[in-house]
XYZ file of N, CA and C in Angstrom:
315
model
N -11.107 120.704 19.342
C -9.657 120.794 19.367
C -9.266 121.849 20.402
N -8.102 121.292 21.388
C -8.102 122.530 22.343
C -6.256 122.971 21.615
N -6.621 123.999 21.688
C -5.115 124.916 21.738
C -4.450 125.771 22.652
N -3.493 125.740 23.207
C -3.183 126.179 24.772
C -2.105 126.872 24.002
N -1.751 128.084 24.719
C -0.149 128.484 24.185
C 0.355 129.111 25.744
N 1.386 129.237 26.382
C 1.750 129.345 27.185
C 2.925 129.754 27.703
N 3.666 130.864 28.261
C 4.771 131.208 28.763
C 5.392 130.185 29.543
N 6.537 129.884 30.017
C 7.197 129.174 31.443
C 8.814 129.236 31.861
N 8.609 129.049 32.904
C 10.472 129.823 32.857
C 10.995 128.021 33.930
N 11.779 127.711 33.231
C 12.681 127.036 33.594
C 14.409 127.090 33.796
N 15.169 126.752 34.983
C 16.077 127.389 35.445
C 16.636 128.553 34.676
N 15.748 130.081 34.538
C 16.412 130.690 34.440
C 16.097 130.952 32.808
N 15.137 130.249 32.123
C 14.963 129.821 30.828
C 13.835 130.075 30.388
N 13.275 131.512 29.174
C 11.799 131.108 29.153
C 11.377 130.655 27.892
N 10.130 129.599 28.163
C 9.972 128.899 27.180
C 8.530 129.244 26.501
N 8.132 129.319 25.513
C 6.572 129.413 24.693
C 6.345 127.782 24.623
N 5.408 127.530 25.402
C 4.491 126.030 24.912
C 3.554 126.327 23.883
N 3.364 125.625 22.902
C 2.071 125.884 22.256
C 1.690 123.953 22.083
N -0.001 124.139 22.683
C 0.320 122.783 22.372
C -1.448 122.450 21.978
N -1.373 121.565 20.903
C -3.122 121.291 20.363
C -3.237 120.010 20.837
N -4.067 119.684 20.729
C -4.411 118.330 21.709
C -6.518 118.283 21.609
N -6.977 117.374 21.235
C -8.189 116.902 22.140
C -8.221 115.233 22.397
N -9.718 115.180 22.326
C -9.768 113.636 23.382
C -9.784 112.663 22.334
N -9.982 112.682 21.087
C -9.672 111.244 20.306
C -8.516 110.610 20.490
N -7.917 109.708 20.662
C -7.144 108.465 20.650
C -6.237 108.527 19.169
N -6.956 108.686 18.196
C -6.138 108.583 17.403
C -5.338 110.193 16.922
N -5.911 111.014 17.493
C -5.879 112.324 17.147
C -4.612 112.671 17.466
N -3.217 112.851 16.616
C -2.177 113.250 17.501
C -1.693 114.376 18.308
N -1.195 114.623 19.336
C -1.053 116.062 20.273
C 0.140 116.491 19.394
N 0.230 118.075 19.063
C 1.133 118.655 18.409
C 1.569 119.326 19.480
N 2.894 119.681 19.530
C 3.637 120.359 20.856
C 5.088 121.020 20.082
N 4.841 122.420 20.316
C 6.039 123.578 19.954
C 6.422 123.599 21.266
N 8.023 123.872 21.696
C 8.337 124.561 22.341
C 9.307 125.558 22.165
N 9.310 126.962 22.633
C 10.373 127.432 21.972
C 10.844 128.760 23.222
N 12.253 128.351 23.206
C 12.830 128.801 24.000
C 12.740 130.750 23.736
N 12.561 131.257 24.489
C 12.181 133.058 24.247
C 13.517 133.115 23.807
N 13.579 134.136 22.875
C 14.578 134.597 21.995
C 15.631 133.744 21.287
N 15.400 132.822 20.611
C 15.931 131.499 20.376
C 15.116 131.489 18.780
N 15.908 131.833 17.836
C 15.468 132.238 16.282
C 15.626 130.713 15.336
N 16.646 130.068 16.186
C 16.618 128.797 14.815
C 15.828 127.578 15.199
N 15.843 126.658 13.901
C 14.432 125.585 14.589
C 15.421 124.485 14.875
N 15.047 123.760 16.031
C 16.239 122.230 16.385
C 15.335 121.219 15.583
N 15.410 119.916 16.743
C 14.600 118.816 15.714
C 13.407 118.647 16.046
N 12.853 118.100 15.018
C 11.139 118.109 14.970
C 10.901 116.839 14.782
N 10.046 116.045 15.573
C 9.775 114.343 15.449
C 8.675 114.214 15.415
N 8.552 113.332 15.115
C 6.771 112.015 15.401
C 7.462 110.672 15.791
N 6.616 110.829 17.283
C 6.948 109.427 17.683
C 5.159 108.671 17.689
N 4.810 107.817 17.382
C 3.835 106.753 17.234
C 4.424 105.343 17.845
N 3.648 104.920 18.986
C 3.957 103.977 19.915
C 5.492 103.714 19.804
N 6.290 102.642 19.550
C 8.140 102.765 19.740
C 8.333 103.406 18.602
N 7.816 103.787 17.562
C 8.859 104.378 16.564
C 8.921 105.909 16.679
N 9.952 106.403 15.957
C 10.089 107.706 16.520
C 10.821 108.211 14.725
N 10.421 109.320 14.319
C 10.723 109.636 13.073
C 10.942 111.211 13.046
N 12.480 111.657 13.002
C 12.740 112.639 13.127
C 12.695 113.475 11.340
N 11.763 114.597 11.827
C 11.046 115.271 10.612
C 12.162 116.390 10.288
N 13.071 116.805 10.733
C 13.958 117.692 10.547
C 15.078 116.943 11.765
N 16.390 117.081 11.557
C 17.215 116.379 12.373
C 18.220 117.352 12.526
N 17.916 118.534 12.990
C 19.406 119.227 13.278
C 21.050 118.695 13.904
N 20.805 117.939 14.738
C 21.929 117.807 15.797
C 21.090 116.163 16.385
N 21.944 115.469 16.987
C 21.866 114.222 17.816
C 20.999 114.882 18.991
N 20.108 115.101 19.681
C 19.625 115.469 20.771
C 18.390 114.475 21.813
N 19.475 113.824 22.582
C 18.539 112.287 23.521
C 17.844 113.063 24.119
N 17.352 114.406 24.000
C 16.522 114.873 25.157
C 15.421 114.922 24.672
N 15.249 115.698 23.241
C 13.938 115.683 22.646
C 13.286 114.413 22.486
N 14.284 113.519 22.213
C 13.362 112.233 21.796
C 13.368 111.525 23.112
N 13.528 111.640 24.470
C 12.994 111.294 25.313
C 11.760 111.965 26.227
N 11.578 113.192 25.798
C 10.368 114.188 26.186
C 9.487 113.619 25.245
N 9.541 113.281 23.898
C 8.474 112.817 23.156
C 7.984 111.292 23.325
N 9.007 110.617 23.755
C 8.771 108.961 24.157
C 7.870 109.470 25.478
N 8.571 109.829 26.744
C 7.256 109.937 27.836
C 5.962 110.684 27.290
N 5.899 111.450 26.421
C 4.768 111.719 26.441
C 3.701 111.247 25.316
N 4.645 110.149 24.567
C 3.796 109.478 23.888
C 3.058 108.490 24.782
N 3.808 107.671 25.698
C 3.521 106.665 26.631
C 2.677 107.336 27.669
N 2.387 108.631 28.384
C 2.044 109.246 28.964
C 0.223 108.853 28.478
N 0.516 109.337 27.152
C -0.879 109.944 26.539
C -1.676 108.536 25.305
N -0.734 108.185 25.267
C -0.869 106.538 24.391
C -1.260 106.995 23.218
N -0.903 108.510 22.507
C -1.110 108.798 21.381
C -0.019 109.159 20.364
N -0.238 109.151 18.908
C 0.661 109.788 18.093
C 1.318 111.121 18.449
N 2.714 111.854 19.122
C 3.096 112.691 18.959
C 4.006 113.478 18.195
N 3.873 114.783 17.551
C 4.602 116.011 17.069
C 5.579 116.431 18.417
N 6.698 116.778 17.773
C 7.371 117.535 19.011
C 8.052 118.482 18.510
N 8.258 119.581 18.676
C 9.460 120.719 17.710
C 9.979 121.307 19.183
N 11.384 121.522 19.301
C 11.760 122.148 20.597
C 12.832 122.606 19.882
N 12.675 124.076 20.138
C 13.868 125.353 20.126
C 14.356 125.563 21.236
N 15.932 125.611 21.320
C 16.537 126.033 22.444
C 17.425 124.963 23.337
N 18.083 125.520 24.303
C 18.198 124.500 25.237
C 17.553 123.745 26.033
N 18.109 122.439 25.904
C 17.746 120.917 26.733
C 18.682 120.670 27.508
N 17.836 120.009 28.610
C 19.015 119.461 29.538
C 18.110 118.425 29.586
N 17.930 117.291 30.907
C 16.903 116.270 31.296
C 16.405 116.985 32.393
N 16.938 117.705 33.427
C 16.328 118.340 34.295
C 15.008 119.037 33.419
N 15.375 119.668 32.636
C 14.707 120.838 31.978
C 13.291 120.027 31.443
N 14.059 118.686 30.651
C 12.690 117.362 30.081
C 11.828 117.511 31.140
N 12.214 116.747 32.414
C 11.266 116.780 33.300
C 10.456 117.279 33.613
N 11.204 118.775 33.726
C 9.866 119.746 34.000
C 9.143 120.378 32.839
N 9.398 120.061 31.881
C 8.742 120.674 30.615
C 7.688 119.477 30.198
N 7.726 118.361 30.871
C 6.839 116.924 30.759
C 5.438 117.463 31.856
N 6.299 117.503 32.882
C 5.097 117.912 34.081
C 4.452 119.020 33.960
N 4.729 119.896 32.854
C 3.871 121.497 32.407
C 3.007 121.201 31.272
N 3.765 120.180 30.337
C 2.698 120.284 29.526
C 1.946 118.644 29.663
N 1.874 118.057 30.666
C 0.962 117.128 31.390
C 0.219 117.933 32.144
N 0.465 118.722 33.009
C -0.660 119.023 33.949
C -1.313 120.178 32.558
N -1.032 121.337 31.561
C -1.501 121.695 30.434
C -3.074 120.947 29.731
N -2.684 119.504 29.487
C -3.302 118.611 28.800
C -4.123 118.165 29.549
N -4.284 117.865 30.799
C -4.768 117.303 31.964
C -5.729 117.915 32.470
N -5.857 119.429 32.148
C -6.686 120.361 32.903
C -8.166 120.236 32.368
């Protein structure tokens, strides 16, 4: 099982990755993100191929559940997603390509 935890600053924004992950297929990748100084929890999902099952539902937010769709499709596995803080899609993007190249290494 690998466990990565990780600083990153996006426009202006810093974020804690924590993310578990190894190479089984069925094994799902768990992924925190949490915005630095950002105390409350937003929504927390499992997406498994199209379905997507929000485990805590704070607020309507198309961003989380589109960071968790690419990176279910990305990785063709069951994903966890918990993200504290602000979202934008800019922000998705690059928080996709950090914790892809993360997983990738």
């Amino acid at each position: 099982m690998n466990h990565i935890v990780k600083q990153v600053a996006i426009n202006s924004n810093d974020y804690t990755l924590i993310i578990t992950h190894n190479n089984d297929p069925k094994t799902p990748i768990s992924i925190f993100i949490n915005e630095i100084n950002n105390i409350t929890m937003n929504n927390y999902i499992y997406t498994i191929k199209s379905l997507t099952i929000y485990l805590n539902k704070v607020q309507q937010d198309d961003s989380i559940e589109l960071l968790n769709n690419l990176l279910n499709k990305k990785f063709n596995k069951p994903t966890y997603l918990n993200i504290n803080g602000y979202l934008n899609n800019e922000i998705v993007i690059e928080l996709f390509n950090q914790i892809v190249n993360e997983i990738s290494i």
